[in-house]
Amino acid sequence: MIIRIATDFTETPGARYRVEGDFSGEEFRESLLEPKFLEAKKKGEQLTIDLDGGYGYPTSFLEEAFGGLARQYGSAIVSATLVFISRDEPSLIDEIQEYITSQK
């Protein structure tokens, strides 16, 4: 299973919350990431998140999407289920993993 954010959601991720504008981290988590995460978890598969092809990721978007998922389901299961690809900006992977693992 794979989510390509630039083609499946948007090339221009927005802010943290829906009320702050289009393509927020909250919208991404609720409408795309969480349903796919739950499907992958149910099937015992990993979900690959492809971060390439976009025009940058606001910190608030990444924290709300991935840190928010970890707040709901726990950092261990989120870390075990999600795999990240970022050839364009490899440092994003470490940043996201920090958001995930910092949740209890």
PDB file of C-alpha atoms in Angstrom:
ATOM      1  CA  MET A   1       0.000   0.000   0.000  1.00  0.00           C
ATOM      2  CA  ILE A   2       1.219   3.461  -0.824  1.00  0.00           C
ATOM      3  CA  ILE A   3       0.164   7.075  -0.485  1.00  0.00           C
ATOM      4  CA  ARG A   4       1.848   9.514  -2.849  1.00  0.00           C
ATOM      5  CA  ILE A   5       1.022  12.791  -1.171  1.00  0.00           C
ATOM      6  CA  ALA A   6       1.690  14.973  -4.245  1.00  0.00           C
ATOM      7  CA  THR A   7      -0.687  13.002  -6.463  1.00  0.00           C
ATOM      8  CA  ASP A   8      -3.127  11.477  -3.967  1.00  0.00           C
ATOM      9  CA  PHE A   9      -3.642  14.620  -1.850  1.00  0.00           C
ATOM     10  CA  THR A  10      -1.860  17.805  -2.992  1.00  0.00           C
ATOM     11  CA  GLU A  11       1.451  19.223  -4.219  1.00  0.00           C
ATOM     12  CA  THR A  12       1.017  22.140  -1.808  1.00  0.00           C
ATOM     13  CA  PRO A  13       0.386  20.952   1.769  1.00  0.00           C
ATOM     14  CA  GLY A  14      -1.075  23.576   4.046  1.00  0.00           C
ATOM     15  CA  ALA A  15      -1.177  24.369   7.742  1.00  0.00           C
ATOM     16  CA  ARG A  16      -2.041  22.210  10.756  1.00  0.00           C
ATOM     17  CA  TYR A  17      -5.846  22.535  10.975  1.00  0.00           C
ATOM     18  CA  ARG A  18      -8.702  22.640   8.451  1.00  0.00           C
ATOM     19  CA  VAL A  19      -9.813  26.052   9.751  1.00  0.00           C
ATOM     20  CA  GLU A  20      -6.432  27.449   8.674  1.00  0.00           C
ATOM     21  CA  GLY A  21      -6.988  26.684   4.997  1.00  0.00           C
ATOM     22  CA  ASP A  22      -6.986  24.014   2.321  1.00  0.00           C
ATOM     23  CA  PHE A  23      -4.915  20.827   2.382  1.00  0.00           C
ATOM     24  CA  SER A  24      -4.169  20.876   6.098  1.00  0.00           C
ATOM     25  CA  GLY A  25      -2.374  18.158   8.029  1.00  0.00           C
ATOM     26  CA  GLU A  26      -5.629  17.471   9.874  1.00  0.00           C
ATOM     27  CA  GLU A  27      -7.510  16.995   6.584  1.00  0.00           C
ATOM     28  CA  PHE A  28      -4.790  14.705   5.219  1.00  0.00           C
ATOM     29  CA  ARG A  29      -4.740  12.596   8.397  1.00  0.00           C
ATOM     30  CA  GLU A  30      -8.509  12.260   8.667  1.00  0.00           C
ATOM     31  CA  SER A  31      -9.405  11.814   4.999  1.00  0.00           C
ATOM     32  CA  LEU A  32      -6.510   9.781   3.626  1.00  0.00           C
ATOM     33  CA  LEU A  33      -3.771   8.770   6.065  1.00  0.00           C
ATOM     34  CA  GLU A  34      -5.872   7.305   8.885  1.00  0.00           C
ATOM     35  CA  PRO A  35      -8.171   5.185   6.658  1.00  0.00           C
ATOM     36  CA  LYS A  36      -5.171   3.758   4.757  1.00  0.00           C
ATOM     37  CA  PHE A  37      -3.257   3.249   8.020  1.00  0.00           C
ATOM     38  CA  LEU A  38      -6.166   1.284   9.508  1.00  0.00           C
ATOM     39  CA  GLU A  39      -6.479  -0.798   6.339  1.00  0.00           C
ATOM     40  CA  ALA A  40      -2.754  -1.612   6.352  1.00  0.00           C
ATOM     41  CA  LYS A  41      -2.859  -2.424  10.072  1.00  0.00           C
ATOM     42  CA  LYS A  42      -5.842  -4.740   9.571  1.00  0.00           C
ATOM     43  CA  LYS A  43      -4.071  -6.559   6.723  1.00  0.00           C
ATOM     44  CA  GLY A  44      -0.782  -6.742   8.639  1.00  0.00           C
ATOM     45  CA  GLU A  45       0.956  -4.738   5.914  1.00  0.00           C
ATOM     46  CA  GLN A  46       3.096  -1.627   5.860  1.00  0.00           C
ATOM     47  CA  LEU A  47       1.889   1.637   4.380  1.00  0.00           C
ATOM     48  CA  THR A  48       4.471   3.531   2.338  1.00  0.00           C
ATOM     49  CA  ILE A  49       4.255   7.326   2.362  1.00  0.00           C
ATOM     50  CA  ASP A  50       5.928   8.915  -0.673  1.00  0.00           C
ATOM     51  CA  LEU A  51       6.800  12.525   0.128  1.00  0.00           C
ATOM     52  CA  ASP A  52       8.342  13.364  -3.264  1.00  0.00           C
ATOM     53  CA  GLY A  53       6.875  15.676  -5.871  1.00  0.00           C
ATOM     54  CA  GLY A  54       5.471  18.380  -3.634  1.00  0.00           C
ATOM     55  CA  TYR A  55       6.485  21.986  -3.084  1.00  0.00           C
ATOM     56  CA  GLY A  56       7.531  21.586   0.536  1.00  0.00           C
ATOM     57  CA  TYR A  57       5.969  20.518   3.797  1.00  0.00           C
ATOM     58  CA  PRO A  58       5.146  22.911   6.623  1.00  0.00           C
ATOM     59  CA  THR A  59       6.264  21.574   9.980  1.00  0.00           C
ATOM     60  CA  SER A  60       2.742  22.008  11.328  1.00  0.00           C
ATOM     61  CA  PHE A  61       1.332  19.837   8.514  1.00  0.00           C
ATOM     62  CA  LEU A  62       3.776  17.004   9.225  1.00  0.00           C
ATOM     63  CA  GLU A  63       3.354  17.138  12.992  1.00  0.00           C
ATOM     64  CA  GLU A  64      -0.444  17.155  12.817  1.00  0.00           C
ATOM     65  CA  ALA A  65      -0.620  14.376  10.240  1.00  0.00           C
ATOM     66  CA  PHE A  66       1.964  11.952  11.601  1.00  0.00           C
ATOM     67  CA  GLY A  67       2.299  13.083  15.223  1.00  0.00           C
ATOM     68  CA  GLY A  68      -1.502  13.244  15.360  1.00  0.00           C
ATOM     69  CA  LEU A  69      -1.758   9.664  14.110  1.00  0.00           C
ATOM     70  CA  ALA A  70       0.725   8.566  16.788  1.00  0.00           C
ATOM     71  CA  ARG A  71      -1.283  10.384  19.471  1.00  0.00           C
ATOM     72  CA  GLN A  72      -4.321   8.351  18.453  1.00  0.00           C
ATOM     73  CA  TYR A  73      -2.749   4.912  17.937  1.00  0.00           C
ATOM     74  CA  GLY A  74       0.587   5.024  19.742  1.00  0.00           C
ATOM     75  CA  SER A  75       4.045   5.671  18.379  1.00  0.00           C
ATOM     76  CA  ALA A  76       5.098   2.005  18.295  1.00  0.00           C
ATOM     77  CA  ILE A  77       2.285   0.816  16.002  1.00  0.00           C
ATOM     78  CA  VAL A  78       2.548   3.899  13.775  1.00  0.00           C
ATOM     79  CA  SER A  79       6.328   3.449  13.461  1.00  0.00           C
ATOM     80  CA  ALA A  80       5.886  -0.241  12.668  1.00  0.00           C
ATOM     81  CA  THR A  81       3.212   0.427  10.022  1.00  0.00           C
ATOM     82  CA  LEU A  82       4.497   3.486   8.149  1.00  0.00           C
ATOM     83  CA  VAL A  83       7.493   3.530   5.806  1.00  0.00           C
ATOM     84  CA  PHE A  84       8.644   6.806   4.249  1.00  0.00           C
ATOM     85  CA  ILE A  85      10.217   7.665   0.896  1.00  0.00           C
ATOM     86  CA  SER A  86      11.804  11.062   0.265  1.00  0.00           C
ATOM     87  CA  ARG A  87      14.452  11.262  -2.425  1.00  0.00           C
ATOM     88  CA  ASP A  88      13.804  15.014  -2.838  1.00  0.00           C
ATOM     89  CA  GLU A  89      14.373  15.870   0.838  1.00  0.00           C
ATOM     90  CA  PRO A  90      15.611  12.864   2.867  1.00  0.00           C
ATOM     91  CA  SER A  91      15.798  14.873   6.112  1.00  0.00           C
ATOM     92  CA  LEU A  92      11.984  14.938   6.160  1.00  0.00           C
ATOM     93  CA  ILE A  93      11.985  11.274   7.165  1.00  0.00           C
ATOM     94  CA  ASP A  94      13.961  11.942  10.364  1.00  0.00           C
ATOM     95  CA  GLU A  95      11.755  14.929  11.151  1.00  0.00           C
ATOM     96  CA  ILE A  96       8.561  12.882  10.768  1.00  0.00           C
ATOM     97  CA  GLN A  97       9.939   9.978  12.782  1.00  0.00           C
ATOM     98  CA  GLU A  98      10.730  12.403  15.593  1.00  0.00           C
ATOM     99  CA  TYR A  99       7.118  13.646  15.572  1.00  0.00           C
ATOM    100  CA  ILE A 100       5.920  10.049  15.774  1.00  0.00           C
ATOM    101  CA  THR A 101       8.292   8.796  18.473  1.00  0.00           C
ATOM    102  CA  SER A 102       7.830  11.859  20.695  1.00  0.00           C
ATOM    103  CA  GLN A 103       4.181  10.852  21.274  1.00  0.00           C
ATOM    104  CA  LYS A 104       3.221   8.589  24.160  1.00  0.00           C
TER     105      LYS A 104
END
